[in-house]
mmCIF file of C-alpha atoms and ligand atoms in Angstrom:
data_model
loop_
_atom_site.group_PDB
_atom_site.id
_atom_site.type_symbol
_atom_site.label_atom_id
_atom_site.label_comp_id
_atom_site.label_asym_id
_atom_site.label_seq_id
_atom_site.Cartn_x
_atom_site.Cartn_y
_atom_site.Cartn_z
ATOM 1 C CA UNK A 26 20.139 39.205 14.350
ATOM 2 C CA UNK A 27 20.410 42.911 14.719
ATOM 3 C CA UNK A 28 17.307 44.343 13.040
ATOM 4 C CA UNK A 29 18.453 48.185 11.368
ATOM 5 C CA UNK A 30 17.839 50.935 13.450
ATOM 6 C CA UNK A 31 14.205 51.994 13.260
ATOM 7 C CA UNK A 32 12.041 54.588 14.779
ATOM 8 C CA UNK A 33 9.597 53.477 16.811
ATOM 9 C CA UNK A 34 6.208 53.970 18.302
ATOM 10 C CA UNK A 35 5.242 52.044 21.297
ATOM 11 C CA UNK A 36 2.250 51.839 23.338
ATOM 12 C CA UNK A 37 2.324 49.230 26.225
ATOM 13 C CA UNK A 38 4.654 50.560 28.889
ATOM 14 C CA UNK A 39 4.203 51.159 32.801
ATOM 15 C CA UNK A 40 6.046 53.801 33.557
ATOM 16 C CA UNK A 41 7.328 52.551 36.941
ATOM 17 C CA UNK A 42 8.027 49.210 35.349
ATOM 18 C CA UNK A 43 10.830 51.109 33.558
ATOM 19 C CA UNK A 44 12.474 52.221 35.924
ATOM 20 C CA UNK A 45 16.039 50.998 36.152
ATOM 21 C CA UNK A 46 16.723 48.767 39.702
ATOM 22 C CA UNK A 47 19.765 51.304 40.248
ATOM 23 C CA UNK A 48 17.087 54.382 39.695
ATOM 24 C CA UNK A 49 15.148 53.005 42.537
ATOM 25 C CA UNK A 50 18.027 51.915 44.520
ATOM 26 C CA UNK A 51 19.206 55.558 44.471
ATOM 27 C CA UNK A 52 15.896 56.648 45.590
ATOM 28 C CA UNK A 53 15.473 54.037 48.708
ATOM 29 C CA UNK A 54 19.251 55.320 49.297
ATOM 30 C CA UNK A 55 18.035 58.843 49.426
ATOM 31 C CA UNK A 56 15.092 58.108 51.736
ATOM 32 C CA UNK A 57 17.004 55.600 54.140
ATOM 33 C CA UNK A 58 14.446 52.533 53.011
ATOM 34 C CA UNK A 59 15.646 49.118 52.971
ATOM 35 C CA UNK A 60 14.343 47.103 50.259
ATOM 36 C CA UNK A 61 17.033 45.074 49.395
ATOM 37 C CA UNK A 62 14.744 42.039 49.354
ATOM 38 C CA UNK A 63 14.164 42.854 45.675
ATOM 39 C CA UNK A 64 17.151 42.957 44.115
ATOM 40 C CA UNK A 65 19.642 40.033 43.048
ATOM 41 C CA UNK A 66 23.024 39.935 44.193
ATOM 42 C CA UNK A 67 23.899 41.228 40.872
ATOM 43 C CA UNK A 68 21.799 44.358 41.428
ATOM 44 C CA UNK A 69 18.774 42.966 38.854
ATOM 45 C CA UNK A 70 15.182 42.947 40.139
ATOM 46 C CA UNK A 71 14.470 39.642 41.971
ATOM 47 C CA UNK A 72 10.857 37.546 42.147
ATOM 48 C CA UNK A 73 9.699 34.344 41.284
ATOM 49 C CA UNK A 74 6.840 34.682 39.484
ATOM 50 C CA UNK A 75 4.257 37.275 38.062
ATOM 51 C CA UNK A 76 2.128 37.587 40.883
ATOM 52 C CA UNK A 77 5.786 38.089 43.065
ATOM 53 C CA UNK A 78 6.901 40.284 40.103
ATOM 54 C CA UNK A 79 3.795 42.246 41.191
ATOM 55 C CA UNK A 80 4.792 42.666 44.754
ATOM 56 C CA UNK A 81 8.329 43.475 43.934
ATOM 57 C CA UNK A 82 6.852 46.417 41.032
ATOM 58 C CA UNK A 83 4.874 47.707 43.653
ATOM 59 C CA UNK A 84 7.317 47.832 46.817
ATOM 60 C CA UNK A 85 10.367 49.198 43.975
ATOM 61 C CA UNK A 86 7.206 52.081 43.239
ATOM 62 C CA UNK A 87 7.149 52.485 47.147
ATOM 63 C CA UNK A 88 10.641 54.399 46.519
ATOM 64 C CA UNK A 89 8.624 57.339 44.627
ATOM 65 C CA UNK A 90 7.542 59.409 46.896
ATOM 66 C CA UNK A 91 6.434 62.975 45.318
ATOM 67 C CA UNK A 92 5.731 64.854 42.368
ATOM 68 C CA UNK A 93 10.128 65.494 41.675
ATOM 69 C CA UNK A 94 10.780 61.617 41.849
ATOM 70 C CA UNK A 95 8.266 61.193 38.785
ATOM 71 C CA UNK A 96 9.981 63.980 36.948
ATOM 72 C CA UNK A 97 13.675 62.245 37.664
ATOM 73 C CA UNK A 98 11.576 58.612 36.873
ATOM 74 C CA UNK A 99 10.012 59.877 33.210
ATOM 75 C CA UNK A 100 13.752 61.552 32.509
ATOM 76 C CA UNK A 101 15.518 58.140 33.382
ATOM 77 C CA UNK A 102 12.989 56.107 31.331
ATOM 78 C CA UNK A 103 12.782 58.366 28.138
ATOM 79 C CA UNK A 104 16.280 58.761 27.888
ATOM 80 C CA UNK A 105 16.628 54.906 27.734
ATOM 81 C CA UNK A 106 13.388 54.777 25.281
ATOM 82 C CA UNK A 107 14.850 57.367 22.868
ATOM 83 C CA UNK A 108 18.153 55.545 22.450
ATOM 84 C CA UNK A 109 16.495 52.777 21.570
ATOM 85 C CA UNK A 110 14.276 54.345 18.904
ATOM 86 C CA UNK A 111 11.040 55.104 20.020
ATOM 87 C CA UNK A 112 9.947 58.360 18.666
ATOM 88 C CA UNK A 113 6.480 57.347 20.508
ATOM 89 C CA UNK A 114 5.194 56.349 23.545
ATOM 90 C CA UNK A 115 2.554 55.830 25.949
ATOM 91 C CA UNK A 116 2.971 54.998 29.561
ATOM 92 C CA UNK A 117 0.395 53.874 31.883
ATOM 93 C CA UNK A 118 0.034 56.344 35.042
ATOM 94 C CA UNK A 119 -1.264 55.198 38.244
ATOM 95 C CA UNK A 120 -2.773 58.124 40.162
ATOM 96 C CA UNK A 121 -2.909 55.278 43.110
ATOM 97 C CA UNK A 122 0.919 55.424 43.391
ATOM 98 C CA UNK A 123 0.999 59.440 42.611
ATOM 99 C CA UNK A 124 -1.141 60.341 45.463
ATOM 100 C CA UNK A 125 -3.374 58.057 46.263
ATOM 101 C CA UNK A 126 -6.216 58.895 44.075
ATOM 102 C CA UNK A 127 -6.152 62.260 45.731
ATOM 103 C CA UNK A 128 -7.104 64.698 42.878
ATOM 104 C CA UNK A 129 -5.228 67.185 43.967
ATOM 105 C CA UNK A 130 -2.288 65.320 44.328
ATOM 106 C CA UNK A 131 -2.501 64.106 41.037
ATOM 107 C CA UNK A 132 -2.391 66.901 39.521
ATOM 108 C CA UNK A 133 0.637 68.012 40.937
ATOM 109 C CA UNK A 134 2.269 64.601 39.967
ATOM 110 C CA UNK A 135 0.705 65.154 36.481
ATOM 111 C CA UNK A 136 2.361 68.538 36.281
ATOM 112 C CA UNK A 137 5.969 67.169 37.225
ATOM 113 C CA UNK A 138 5.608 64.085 34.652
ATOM 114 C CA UNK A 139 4.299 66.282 31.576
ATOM 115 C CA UNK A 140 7.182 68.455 32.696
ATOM 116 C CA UNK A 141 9.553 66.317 32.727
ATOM 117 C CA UNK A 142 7.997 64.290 28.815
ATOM 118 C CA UNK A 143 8.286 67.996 27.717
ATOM 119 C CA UNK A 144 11.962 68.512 28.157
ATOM 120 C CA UNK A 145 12.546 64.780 26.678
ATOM 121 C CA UNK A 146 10.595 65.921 23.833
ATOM 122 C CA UNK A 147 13.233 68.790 23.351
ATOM 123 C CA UNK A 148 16.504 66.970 24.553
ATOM 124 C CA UNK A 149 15.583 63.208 22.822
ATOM 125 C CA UNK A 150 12.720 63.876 20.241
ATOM 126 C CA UNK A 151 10.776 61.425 22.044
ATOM 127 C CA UNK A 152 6.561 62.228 22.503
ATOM 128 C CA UNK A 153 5.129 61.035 25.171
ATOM 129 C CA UNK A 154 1.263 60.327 26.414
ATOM 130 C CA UNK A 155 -0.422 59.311 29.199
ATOM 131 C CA UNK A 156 -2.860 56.546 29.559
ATOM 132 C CA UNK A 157 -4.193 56.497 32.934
ATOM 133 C CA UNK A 158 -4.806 52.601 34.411
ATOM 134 C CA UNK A 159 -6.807 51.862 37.482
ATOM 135 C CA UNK A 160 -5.305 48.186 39.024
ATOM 136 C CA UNK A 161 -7.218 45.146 38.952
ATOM 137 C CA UNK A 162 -6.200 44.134 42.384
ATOM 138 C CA UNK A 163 -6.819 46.909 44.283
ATOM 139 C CA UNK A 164 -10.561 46.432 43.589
ATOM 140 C CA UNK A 165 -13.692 48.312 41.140
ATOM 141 C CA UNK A 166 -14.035 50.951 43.679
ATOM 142 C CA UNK A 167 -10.796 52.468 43.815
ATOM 143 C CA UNK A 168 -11.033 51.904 40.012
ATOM 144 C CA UNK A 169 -13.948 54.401 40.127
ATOM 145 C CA UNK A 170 -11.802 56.804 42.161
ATOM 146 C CA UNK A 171 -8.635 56.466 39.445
ATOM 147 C CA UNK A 172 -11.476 57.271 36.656
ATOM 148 C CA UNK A 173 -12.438 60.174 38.268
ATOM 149 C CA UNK A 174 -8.621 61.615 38.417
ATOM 150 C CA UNK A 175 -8.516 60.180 35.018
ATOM 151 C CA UNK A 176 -11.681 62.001 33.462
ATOM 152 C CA UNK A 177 -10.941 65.556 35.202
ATOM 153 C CA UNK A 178 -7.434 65.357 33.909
ATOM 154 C CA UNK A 179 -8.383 64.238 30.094
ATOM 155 C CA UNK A 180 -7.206 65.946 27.388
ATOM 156 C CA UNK A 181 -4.775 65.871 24.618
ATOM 157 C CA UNK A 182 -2.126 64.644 26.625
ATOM 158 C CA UNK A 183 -3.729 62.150 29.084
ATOM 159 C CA UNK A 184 -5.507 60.380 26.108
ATOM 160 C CA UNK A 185 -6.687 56.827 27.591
ATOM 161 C CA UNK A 186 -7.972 54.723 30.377
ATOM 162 C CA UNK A 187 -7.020 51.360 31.286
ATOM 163 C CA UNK A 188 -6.503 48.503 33.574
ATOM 164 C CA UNK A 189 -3.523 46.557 35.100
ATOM 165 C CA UNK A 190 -2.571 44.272 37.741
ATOM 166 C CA UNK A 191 -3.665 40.875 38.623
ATOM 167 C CA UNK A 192 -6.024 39.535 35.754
ATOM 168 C CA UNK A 193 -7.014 36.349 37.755
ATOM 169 C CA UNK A 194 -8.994 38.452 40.275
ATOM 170 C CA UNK A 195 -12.736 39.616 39.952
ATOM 171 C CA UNK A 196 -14.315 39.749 36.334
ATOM 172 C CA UNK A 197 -14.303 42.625 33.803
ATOM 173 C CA UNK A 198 -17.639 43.454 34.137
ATOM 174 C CA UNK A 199 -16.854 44.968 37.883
ATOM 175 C CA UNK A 200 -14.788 48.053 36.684
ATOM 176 C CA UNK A 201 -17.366 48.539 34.022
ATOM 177 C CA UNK A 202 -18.499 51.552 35.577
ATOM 178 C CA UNK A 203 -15.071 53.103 35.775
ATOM 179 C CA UNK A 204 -14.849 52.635 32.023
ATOM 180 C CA UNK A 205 -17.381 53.894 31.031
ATOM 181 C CA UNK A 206 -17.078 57.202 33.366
ATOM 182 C CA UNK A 207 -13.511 57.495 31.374
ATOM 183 C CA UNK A 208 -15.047 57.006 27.960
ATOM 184 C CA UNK A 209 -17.733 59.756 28.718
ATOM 185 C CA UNK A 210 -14.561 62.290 29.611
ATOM 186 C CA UNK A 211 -13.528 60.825 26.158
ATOM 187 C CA UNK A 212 -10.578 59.101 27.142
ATOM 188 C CA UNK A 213 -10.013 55.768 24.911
ATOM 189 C CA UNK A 214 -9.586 52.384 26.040
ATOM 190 C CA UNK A 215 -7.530 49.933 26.361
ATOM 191 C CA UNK A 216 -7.623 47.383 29.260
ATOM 192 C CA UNK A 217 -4.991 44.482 30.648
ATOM 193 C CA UNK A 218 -6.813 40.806 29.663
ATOM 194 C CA UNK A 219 -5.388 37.145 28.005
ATOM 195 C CA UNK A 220 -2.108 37.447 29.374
ATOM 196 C CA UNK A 221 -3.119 35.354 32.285
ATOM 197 C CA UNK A 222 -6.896 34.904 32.124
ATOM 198 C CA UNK A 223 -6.936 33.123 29.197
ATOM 199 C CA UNK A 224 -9.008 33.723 26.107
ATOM 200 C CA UNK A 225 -12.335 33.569 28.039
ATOM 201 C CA UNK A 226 -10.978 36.941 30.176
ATOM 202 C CA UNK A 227 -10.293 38.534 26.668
ATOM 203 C CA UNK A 228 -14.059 37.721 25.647
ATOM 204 C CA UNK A 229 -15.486 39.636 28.373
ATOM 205 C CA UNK A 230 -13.186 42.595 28.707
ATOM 206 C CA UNK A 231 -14.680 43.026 24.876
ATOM 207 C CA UNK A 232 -17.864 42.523 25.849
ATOM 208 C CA UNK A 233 -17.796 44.751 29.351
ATOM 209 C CA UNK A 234 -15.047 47.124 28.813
ATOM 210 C CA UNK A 235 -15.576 47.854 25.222
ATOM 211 C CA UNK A 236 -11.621 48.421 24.448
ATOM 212 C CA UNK A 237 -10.175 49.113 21.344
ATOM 213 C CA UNK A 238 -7.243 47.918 22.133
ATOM 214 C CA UNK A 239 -6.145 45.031 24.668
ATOM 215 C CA UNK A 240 -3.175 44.898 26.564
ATOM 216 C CA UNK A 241 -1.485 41.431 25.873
ATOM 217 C CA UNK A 242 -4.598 39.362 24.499
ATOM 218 C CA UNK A 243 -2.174 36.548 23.445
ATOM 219 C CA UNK A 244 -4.512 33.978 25.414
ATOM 220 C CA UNK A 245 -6.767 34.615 22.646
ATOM 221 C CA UNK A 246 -5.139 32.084 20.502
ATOM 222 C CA UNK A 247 -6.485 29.520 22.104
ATOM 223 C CA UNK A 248 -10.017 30.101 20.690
ATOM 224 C CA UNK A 249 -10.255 30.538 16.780
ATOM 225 C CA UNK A 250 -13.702 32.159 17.113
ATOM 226 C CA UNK A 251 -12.408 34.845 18.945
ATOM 227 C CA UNK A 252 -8.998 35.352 17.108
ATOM 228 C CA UNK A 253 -11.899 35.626 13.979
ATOM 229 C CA UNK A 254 -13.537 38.547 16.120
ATOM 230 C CA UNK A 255 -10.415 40.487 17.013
ATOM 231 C CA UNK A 256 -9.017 40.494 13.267
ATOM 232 C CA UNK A 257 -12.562 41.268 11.948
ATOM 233 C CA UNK A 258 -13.125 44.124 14.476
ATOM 234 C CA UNK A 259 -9.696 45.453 14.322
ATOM 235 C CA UNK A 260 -9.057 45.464 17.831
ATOM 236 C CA UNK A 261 -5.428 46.534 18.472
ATOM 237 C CA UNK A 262 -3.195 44.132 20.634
ATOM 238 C CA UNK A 263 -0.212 45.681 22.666
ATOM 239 C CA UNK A 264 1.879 42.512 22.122
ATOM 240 C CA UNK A 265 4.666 42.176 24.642
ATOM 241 C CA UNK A 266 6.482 39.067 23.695
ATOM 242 C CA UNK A 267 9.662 39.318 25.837
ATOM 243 C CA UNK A 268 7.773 40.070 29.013
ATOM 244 C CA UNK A 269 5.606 37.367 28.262
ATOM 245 C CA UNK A 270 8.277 35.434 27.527
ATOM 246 C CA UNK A 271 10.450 36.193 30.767
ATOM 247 C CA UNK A 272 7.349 35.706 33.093
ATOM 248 C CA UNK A 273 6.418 31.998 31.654
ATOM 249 C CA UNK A 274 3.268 32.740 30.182
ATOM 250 C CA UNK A 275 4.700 31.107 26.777
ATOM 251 C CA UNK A 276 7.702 28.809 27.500
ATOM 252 C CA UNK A 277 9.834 30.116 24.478
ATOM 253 C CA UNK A 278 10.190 32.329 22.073
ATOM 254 C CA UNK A 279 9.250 29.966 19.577
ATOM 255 C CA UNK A 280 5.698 29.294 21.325
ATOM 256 C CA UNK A 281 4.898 32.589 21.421
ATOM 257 C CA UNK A 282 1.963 33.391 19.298
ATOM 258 C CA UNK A 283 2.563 36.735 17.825
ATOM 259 C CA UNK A 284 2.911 35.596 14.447
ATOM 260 C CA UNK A 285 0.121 33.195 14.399
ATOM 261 C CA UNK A 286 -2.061 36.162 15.623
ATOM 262 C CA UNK A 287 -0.715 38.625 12.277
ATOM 263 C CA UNK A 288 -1.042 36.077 9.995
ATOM 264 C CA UNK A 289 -4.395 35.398 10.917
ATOM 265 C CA UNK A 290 -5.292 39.130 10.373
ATOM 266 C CA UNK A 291 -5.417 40.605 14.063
ATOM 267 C CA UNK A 292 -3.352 43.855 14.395
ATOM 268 C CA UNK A 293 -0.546 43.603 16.646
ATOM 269 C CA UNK A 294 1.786 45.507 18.034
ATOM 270 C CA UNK A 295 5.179 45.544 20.014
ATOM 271 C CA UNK A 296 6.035 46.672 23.343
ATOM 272 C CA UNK A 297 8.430 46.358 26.560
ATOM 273 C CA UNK A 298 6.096 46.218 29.024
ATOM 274 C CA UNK A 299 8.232 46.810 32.234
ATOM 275 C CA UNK A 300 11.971 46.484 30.448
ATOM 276 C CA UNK A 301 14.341 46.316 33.181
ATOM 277 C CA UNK A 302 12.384 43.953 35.100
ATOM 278 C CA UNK A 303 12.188 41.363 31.832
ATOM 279 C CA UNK A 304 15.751 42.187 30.893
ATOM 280 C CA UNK A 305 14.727 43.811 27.530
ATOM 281 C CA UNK A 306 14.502 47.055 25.497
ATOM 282 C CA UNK A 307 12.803 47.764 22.297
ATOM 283 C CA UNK A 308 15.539 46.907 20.187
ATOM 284 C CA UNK A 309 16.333 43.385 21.839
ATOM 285 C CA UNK A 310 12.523 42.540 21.460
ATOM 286 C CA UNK A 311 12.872 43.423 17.533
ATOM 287 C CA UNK A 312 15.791 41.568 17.271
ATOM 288 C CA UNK A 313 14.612 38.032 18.974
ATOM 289 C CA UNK A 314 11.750 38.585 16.910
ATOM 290 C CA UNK A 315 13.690 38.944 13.698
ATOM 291 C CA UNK A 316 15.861 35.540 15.046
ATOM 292 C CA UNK A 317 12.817 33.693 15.675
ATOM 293 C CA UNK A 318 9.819 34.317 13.161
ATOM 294 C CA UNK A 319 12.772 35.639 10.276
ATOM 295 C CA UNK A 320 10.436 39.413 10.119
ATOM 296 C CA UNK A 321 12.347 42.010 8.322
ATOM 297 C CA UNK A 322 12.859 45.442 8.101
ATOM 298 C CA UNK A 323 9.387 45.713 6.514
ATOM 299 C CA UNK A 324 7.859 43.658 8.804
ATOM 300 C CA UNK A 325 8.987 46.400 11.567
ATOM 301 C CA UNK A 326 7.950 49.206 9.549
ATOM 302 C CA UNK A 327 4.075 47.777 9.082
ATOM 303 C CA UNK A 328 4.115 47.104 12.846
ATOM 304 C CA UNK A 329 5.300 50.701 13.838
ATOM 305 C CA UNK A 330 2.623 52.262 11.099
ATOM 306 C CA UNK A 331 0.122 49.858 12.945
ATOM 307 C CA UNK A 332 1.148 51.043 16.400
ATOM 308 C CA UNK A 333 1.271 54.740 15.547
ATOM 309 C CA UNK A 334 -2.429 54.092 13.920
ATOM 310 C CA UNK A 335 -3.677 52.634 16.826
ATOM 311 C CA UNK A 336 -2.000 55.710 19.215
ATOM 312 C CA UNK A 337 -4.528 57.296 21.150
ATOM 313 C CA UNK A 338 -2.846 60.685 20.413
ATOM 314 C CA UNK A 339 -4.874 63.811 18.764
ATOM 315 C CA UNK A 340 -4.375 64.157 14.465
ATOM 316 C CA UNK A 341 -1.677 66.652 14.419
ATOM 317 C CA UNK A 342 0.555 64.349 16.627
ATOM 318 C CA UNK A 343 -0.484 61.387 14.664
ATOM 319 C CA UNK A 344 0.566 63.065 11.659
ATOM 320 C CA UNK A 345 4.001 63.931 13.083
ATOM 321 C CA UNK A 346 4.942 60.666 14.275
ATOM 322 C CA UNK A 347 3.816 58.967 10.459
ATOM 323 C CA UNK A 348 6.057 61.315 9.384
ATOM 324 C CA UNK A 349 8.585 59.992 11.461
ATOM 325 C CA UNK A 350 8.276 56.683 10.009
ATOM 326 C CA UNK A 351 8.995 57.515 6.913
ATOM 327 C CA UNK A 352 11.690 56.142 6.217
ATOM 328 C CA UNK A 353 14.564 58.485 5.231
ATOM 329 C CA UNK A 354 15.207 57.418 1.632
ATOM 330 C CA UNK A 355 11.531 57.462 0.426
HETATM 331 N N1 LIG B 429 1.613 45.922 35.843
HETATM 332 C C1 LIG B 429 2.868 46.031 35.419
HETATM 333 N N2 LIG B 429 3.172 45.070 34.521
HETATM 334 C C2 LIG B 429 2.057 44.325 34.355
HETATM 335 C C3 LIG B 429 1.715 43.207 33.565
HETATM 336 N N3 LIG B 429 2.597 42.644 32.746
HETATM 337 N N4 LIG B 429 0.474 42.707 33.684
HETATM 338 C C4 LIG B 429 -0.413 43.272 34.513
HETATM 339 N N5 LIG B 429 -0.145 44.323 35.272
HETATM 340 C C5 LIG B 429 1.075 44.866 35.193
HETATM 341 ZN ZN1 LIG B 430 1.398 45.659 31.024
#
């Protein structure tokens, strides 16, 4: 079913996970690399699982190479978000693939990306933010290092702190430090947990990372105490049921809890995640959803007014993007 045309607001997407394979084929073109291992023969983005999917993200992210291929990679990816609908978003930004955790260099990268969101803004009508994310895999003390480009760099446009990568390596409670050095800058948190970890990982990400929001979390049905504890606390999950779907975490659209989680009272929200890898946009993801748990238009409308509640943006750009979601005959 096509679900109407909506704006949207979402708030789960890696910005180099959006990048289209024939972006970064381009840019390997341009810089005479061969990593042809990662596509398909029909040009798609090849692996064979999540923890391949995170070797193939990271060698396609080997292709951007300086502060101008961000600004042509935010360009390519809002462009694609806005004709889909999203009046909203906020991408996760690695300063370990901008630089290498070099401040200096991030800032520069920084620069080119917010200059690039501010001529989407006036070309598409599309907002962006930045949540900074430190990755799981590369281990708590580079972590510390990305919190440090993330706290010096806080402000009303880089407005949160999280955590990626591999979820089945080292415990929550080992990057504690680096949240909490983001939190004191007065970034907000979110933080990567139940996607693979199960609902145990989600437990102590709450308890060590203090988030209010988790990326994923959909493990979490698997323990009704805990499903309790998210609804009652209101913490905010950045559902992403096609990448979810697409990676094998839940074997079917069908399985996937999503709706389970709402109707139990938990606050959740829809995202891509890394669309062109998982073959999805924001619009197919409303529309499988519509096909498989029958949501309507209203259904869409409470989610976005969730999501843009849950935004870590400042009041005035809160405001604007309700506004937005008004919708037009009211
Ligand atoms: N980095 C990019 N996509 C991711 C995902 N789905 N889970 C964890 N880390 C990621
Ligand atoms: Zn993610």
């Amino acid at each position: 079913m096509k679900v109407p045309d909506l704006p949207k607001v979402e708030l789960h997407l890696h910005l180099e996970g959006g990048a289209p394979p024939e972006f970064i084929r381009q840019l390997a073109h341009e810089k005479k690399m061969d990593i042809s291992g990662i596509f398909n023969p029909d040009g798609s983005y090849a692996y064979r699982d999540f923890w391949h999917f995170l070797d193939v993200y990271e060698a396609a992210t080997s292709t951007l190479k300086s502060p101008e291929d961000y600004h042509r990679l935010v360009l390519a990816v809002l462009q694609e978000s806005a004709a889909n609908g999203v009046v909203y978003c906020e991408t996760f930004l690695s300063p370990d693939f901008c630089g290498s955790r070099d401040l200096g260099a991030w800032r520069e990268y920084l620069h080119a990306i917010r200059e690039a969101a501010d001529i989407a803004e006036k070309t598409h009508g599309i907002a962006l933010r930045g949540i900074i994310t430190c990755i799981r895999h590369f281990g708590p003390e580079k972590a510390r290092e990305t919190a440090r480009c993330a706290a010096e760099t806080a402000g009303d446009w880089i407005v949160g702190f999280g955590m990626g990568g591999d979820e089945k390596l080292g415990n929550a409670k080992d990057f504690a430090y680096a949240f909490d050095m983001a939190r004191e800058a007065g970034l907000r948190i979110t933080s990567h947990a139940g996607e693979w970890g199960g609902a145990g990982s989600v437990a102590e990400t709450l308890e060590a990372l203090r988030p209010e929001r988790i990326g994923h979390g959909v493990q979490a049905i698997t323990d009704n105490t805990l499903v309790d504890r998210l609804a009652e606390q209101g913490t905010v999950l950045e559902v992403c049921p096609g990448s979810n779907v697409f990676l094998g975490v839940f074997p079917t659209w069908d399985a996937h809890p999503i709706k389970t989680l709402r109707d139990r009272g938990v606050t959740v929200t829809v995202s891509t995640d890394d669309p062109p890898f998982f073959h999805t946009t924001m619009r197919r993801e409303y529309d499988r959803l519509a096909d498989t748990f029958g949501w309507a238009v209203e259904d869409f409308r409470a989610l976005n007014l969730a999501a843009a509640n849950a935004a870590f943006c400042d009041a005035d750009t809160r405001a604007r993007v309700l506004q937005q979601l008004e919708p037009a005959d009211a």
